[in-house]
């Protein structure tokens, strides 16, 4: 016979929570010789299933000899069963008694199902879990298992519905009823996030509900931040692990030890551990009384000034303050810069900070407590500020274009961090798309006109053009003047159109009658005058009548002989697919020189005087402005888009 050593394994059985770690310990006592090697084995019904590889992640920290221990990490249901230790001496192998991982309890609901036969491809599964009232969980796992994070009621029946999806097709539906484990159902009082006075004693009561068909409670415990509590510790004097109403007493609640700590009650029966439906998160009352108050932040292009008041209560306990300053980068905050401010209630940073950047600041109170003597710190929340961006530089003339209908500006960029710029010309503002110091103006300007231009830098505090979580900060505006040149591209810059004008869209459409303030005569006045005009989409303006024919047959002397029409571009036109519009408006001279009408009338006066030198005293009394833009031209095999502008249609009287 072999002189086998004595092999003792303990404990003889264990219960485990799903996902946790379990340990079995071995004791090896040699009779004649100590084993030269060893290994752990797993069995089922006394039959060897496998020898355990100590290097496998599942069994990391397992040793066969000195010290002898079996460690099973991340326990799951497949780990249930028997285990033994085998060691080898010079004459052969020796086996220990067996130990058993009796049962694995699911802290969460875990579902596992059989995959389809014949290696059927599965793209994903569709699974629902429902109670008698509604569907509680819907999931689309790609593997044949699911861990449910939603907390379900213990000892309750649920319906699981499952089918597989492959290449856009679905398998037949599978349905099965399950019942959650009948683990203990607990409540605690108080729960939530109560305010607990500093140095007071907190007692938490746990009630284990007595449900008739649930197994009896075997064990209770308390957890602090998910770790088991040793109630024999002095801070828990007065606590109990009663099987019906356990209680936890926390003596002399403390800021640093207990603030923002979570506790929960747990109980175990033969089906597993149950935890309280909610936990308690301790907020030690009194800490906020020691915070710096009424914090104020002001910043320039290079520094931040911070002011605050002493705490409203117990200010005599504060021995000083620390200021913490952090700069925002693209994805995070830089390391804090800590400044000791002593008992002062203000601080101004050196003028070395980055303009346009986002900073956050907090004030920390240094507090000396007595009975017992203790130093604690109390911080305010964070206060954020964006430093003012630096003013943009001058317009770069040789890189800019001042054409009235195509202004392109380039300027010297701001000396510091910016995200965009705002450009203002006359009464119109336009933003750049990024931080490049250039813009193509989207409005028409008058040629040979001096305009005031202001350019302002915008900062959102860090590199982003999409999400402005922290608002924005503007620089001081950089002001300058530009003198526009004649229209370089289109010739339509004399009178702007678009916003504020009336619009026509569609095919063969006419405007309402546009009334004149007086009768307008054509030629020598022998013909009857008119007092309204009608705009047509076919490039026709009716003078005292409505005419908008798009037919080529109407374009002869027989049809137009007696008509009073003006034809800037008479043909068959229409707007199509939201492209193409006719903009029109009328203006008359008024007493208020600041009105829109007066501004257009004066522009019209200037244009006529510029191109008709003999009308130097000209003053318009009524102005009609029409623009046909991007209209679709019919009459070809293929439809074509055309654009043309009638800068103005004007009736006037000459005043000398």
Coordinates of C-alpha atoms in Angstrom, one line a residue, residues 146-368:
X146 CA -28.8 36.9 -21.2
X147 CA -28.2 38.6 -17.8
X148 CA -31.1 40.7 -16.8
X149 CA -30.1 43.8 -14.8
X150 CA -33.7 44.8 -14.1
X151 CA -34.8 43.7 -10.6
X152 CA -37.7 41.3 -10.6
X153 CA -39.9 40.2 -7.7
X154 CA -38.8 37.0 -6.0
X155 CA -41.1 33.9 -6.2
X156 CA -43.0 35.4 -9.1
X157 CA -44.1 33.8 -12.4
X158 CA -42.9 35.4 -15.6
X159 CA -43.4 34.4 -19.3
X160 CA -40.3 34.2 -21.5
X161 CA -40.8 34.5 -25.3
X162 CA -37.9 33.8 -27.6
X163 CA -37.1 33.4 -31.3
X164 CA -34.0 33.6 -33.5
X165 CA -33.3 35.9 -36.4
X166 CA -31.2 34.9 -39.4
X167 CA -30.9 36.6 -42.8
X168 CA -34.0 38.7 -42.0
X169 CA -36.1 35.7 -41.3
X170 CA -37.5 34.6 -37.9
X171 CA -37.8 31.2 -36.3
X172 CA -41.0 29.9 -34.8
X173 CA -41.7 31.5 -31.4
X174 CA -40.7 29.6 -28.2
X175 CA -42.5 30.4 -24.9
X176 CA -41.8 29.1 -21.4
X177 CA -43.0 30.0 -18.0
X178 CA -40.3 30.7 -15.3
X179 CA -40.5 31.4 -11.6
X180 CA -37.9 33.6 -9.9
X181 CA -36.1 32.2 -6.9
X182 CA -38.0 32.6 -3.6
X183 CA -35.2 34.6 -1.9
X184 CA -36.1 36.7 1.1
X185 CA -38.0 39.9 0.4
X186 CA -36.6 42.8 2.6
X187 CA -37.3 46.5 3.3
X188 CA -35.2 49.0 5.3
X189 CA -36.1 52.1 7.1
X190 CA -34.9 54.8 6.6
X191 CA -34.0 54.5 2.9
X192 CA -33.1 56.8 0.1
X193 CA -30.8 59.7 0.9
X194 CA -31.6 61.2 4.3
X195 CA -29.8 64.0 6.0
X196 CA -28.1 62.6 9.1
X197 CA -26.7 65.1 11.7
X198 CA -23.0 65.0 12.3
X199 CA -21.9 62.9 15.4
X200 CA -25.4 61.5 15.8
X201 CA -26.2 57.8 15.9
X202 CA -28.1 56.3 13.0
X203 CA -30.2 53.2 13.4
X204 CA -31.4 51.3 10.3
X205 CA -34.2 48.8 10.7
X206 CA -34.6 45.8 8.3
X207 CA -37.8 44.0 8.0
X208 CA -37.8 40.5 6.4
X209 CA -41.3 39.8 5.1
X210 CA -42.8 36.5 6.2
X211 CA -44.3 34.9 3.1
X212 CA -45.9 31.5 3.7
X213 CA -44.5 29.5 0.8
X214 CA -40.9 31.0 1.0
X215 CA -38.2 28.9 2.7
X216 CA -37.2 30.2 6.2
X217 CA -34.4 32.7 6.6
X218 CA -31.1 31.1 7.5
X219 CA -28.7 34.1 7.7
X220 CA -28.7 37.9 7.6
X221 CA -25.9 40.4 7.1
X222 CA -25.3 44.1 6.3
X223 CA -23.3 45.5 3.5
X224 CA -21.4 48.8 3.2
X225 CA -20.8 49.9 -0.4
X226 CA -21.4 46.2 -1.4
X227 CA -18.9 44.8 1.1
X228 CA -19.9 42.8 4.1
X229 CA -20.0 44.6 7.5
X230 CA -18.5 43.2 10.6
X231 CA -21.0 44.3 13.3
X232 CA -18.5 43.5 16.0
X233 CA -16.6 46.7 15.1
X234 CA -17.1 49.4 17.7
X235 CA -18.7 51.8 15.2
X236 CA -21.6 49.3 14.9
X237 CA -22.2 48.7 18.6
X238 CA -25.9 47.9 19.2
X239 CA -26.3 46.2 15.8
X240 CA -27.9 42.7 15.3
X241 CA -28.2 40.0 12.7
X242 CA -31.7 38.9 13.8
X243 CA -33.4 36.6 11.3
X244 CA -36.7 38.6 11.4
X245 CA -35.7 42.2 12.2
X246 CA -32.0 42.8 11.9
X247 CA -30.8 46.3 12.7
X248 CA -27.6 48.3 12.0
X249 CA -26.5 51.0 14.4
X250 CA -23.8 53.4 13.1
X251 CA -22.3 55.3 16.1
X252 CA -21.1 59.0 15.9
X253 CA -21.8 59.7 12.2
X254 CA -18.7 61.2 10.7
X255 CA -18.0 63.4 7.6
X256 CA -15.1 61.6 6.1
X257 CA -16.1 58.1 7.2
X258 CA -19.8 58.1 6.5
X259 CA -20.7 60.8 4.0
X260 CA -22.0 59.5 0.7
X261 CA -21.7 55.8 1.9
X262 CA -24.4 53.3 1.0
X263 CA -25.8 50.5 3.2
X264 CA -28.1 47.6 2.4
X265 CA -29.6 44.7 4.3
X266 CA -29.3 41.1 3.0
X267 CA -30.8 37.8 4.0
X268 CA -30.3 34.2 2.8
X269 CA -32.6 31.2 2.7
X270 CA -32.2 27.8 0.9
X271 CA -32.8 29.4 -2.5
X272 CA -30.3 32.2 -2.2
X273 CA -29.6 35.7 -1.0
X274 CA -32.1 38.6 -1.2
X275 CA -31.3 42.2 -0.7
X276 CA -33.4 45.2 0.4
X277 CA -35.5 46.7 -2.3
X278 CA -33.7 50.0 -1.8
X279 CA -30.5 51.1 0.0
X280 CA -29.7 54.1 2.2
X281 CA -27.2 56.7 1.1
X282 CA -26.0 58.8 4.0
X283 CA -25.7 62.5 3.6
X284 CA -24.0 64.0 6.7
X285 CA -25.9 67.1 7.6
X286 CA -23.8 70.0 8.6
X287 CA -21.1 69.7 6.0
X288 CA -22.8 72.2 3.6
X289 CA -22.9 74.7 6.5
X290 CA -19.1 74.9 6.2
X291 CA -18.9 75.6 2.5
X292 CA -17.8 79.0 1.2
X293 CA -20.8 81.0 0.3
X294 CA -21.9 83.5 -2.5
X295 CA -19.1 82.6 -4.9
X296 CA -18.6 85.2 -7.6
X297 CA -16.5 84.8 -10.8
X298 CA -15.2 87.4 -13.2
X299 CA -12.7 86.9 -15.9
X300 CA -10.8 88.9 -18.6
X301 CA -8.7 87.7 -21.5
X302 CA -6.0 86.4 -19.2
X303 CA -7.1 86.1 -15.6
X304 CA -9.9 85.1 -13.3
X305 CA -11.0 86.9 -10.1
X306 CA -13.0 84.9 -7.5
X307 CA -14.7 86.2 -4.4
X308 CA -16.7 84.4 -1.7
X309 CA -18.1 84.8 1.8
X310 CA -17.3 82.9 4.9
X311 CA -19.8 80.1 5.9
X312 CA -23.1 81.4 7.4
X313 CA -22.6 79.1 10.4
X314 CA -19.5 78.0 12.3
X315 CA -17.2 80.3 10.4
X316 CA -14.8 80.2 13.4
X317 CA -14.1 76.5 12.6
X318 CA -12.6 77.4 9.2
X319 CA -8.8 77.8 9.3
X320 CA -8.3 78.7 5.7
X321 CA -9.3 78.2 2.0
X322 CA -7.8 76.5 -1.0
X323 CA -8.8 77.5 -4.6
X324 CA -8.8 74.8 -7.3
X325 CA -8.5 75.8 -10.9
X326 CA -8.8 73.5 -14.0
X327 CA -8.7 74.2 -17.7
X328 CA -11.0 72.3 -20.2
X329 CA -9.3 70.4 -22.9
X330 CA -11.1 68.7 -25.8
X331 CA -12.2 65.6 -23.9
X332 CA -11.3 66.2 -20.3
X333 CA -10.1 68.6 -17.6
X334 CA -6.4 69.3 -16.9
X335 CA -5.0 68.5 -13.5
X336 CA -6.1 71.0 -10.8
X337 CA -3.9 73.9 -9.9
X338 CA -4.2 74.3 -6.1
X339 CA -3.7 77.8 -4.5
X340 CA -3.8 78.4 -0.8
X341 CA -5.7 81.6 -0.1
X342 CA -5.4 81.7 3.7
X343 CA -8.3 83.4 5.5
X344 CA -8.8 85.7 2.5
X345 CA -12.2 85.6 0.7
X346 CA -10.9 86.6 -2.7
X347 CA -8.3 85.5 -5.2
X348 CA -7.1 86.8 -8.6
X349 CA -5.0 84.5 -10.8
X350 CA -1.9 85.8 -12.6
X351 CA -2.5 87.1 -16.1
X352 CA -1.2 83.9 -17.7
X353 CA -4.4 82.0 -18.4
X354 CA -5.4 81.1 -22.0
X355 CA -7.9 83.5 -23.6
X356 CA -11.1 81.9 -24.8
X357 CA -10.6 78.8 -22.7
X358 CA -13.2 77.3 -20.3
X359 CA -12.1 77.0 -16.7
X360 CA -13.8 75.6 -13.6
X361 CA -13.2 76.7 -10.0
X362 CA -14.0 75.3 -6.6
X363 CA -13.3 76.6 -3.1
X364 CA -12.3 74.2 -0.4
X365 CA -12.8 75.1 3.3
X366 CA -10.2 73.7 5.7
X367 CA -12.1 73.0 8.9
X368 CA -10.7 72.1 12.4

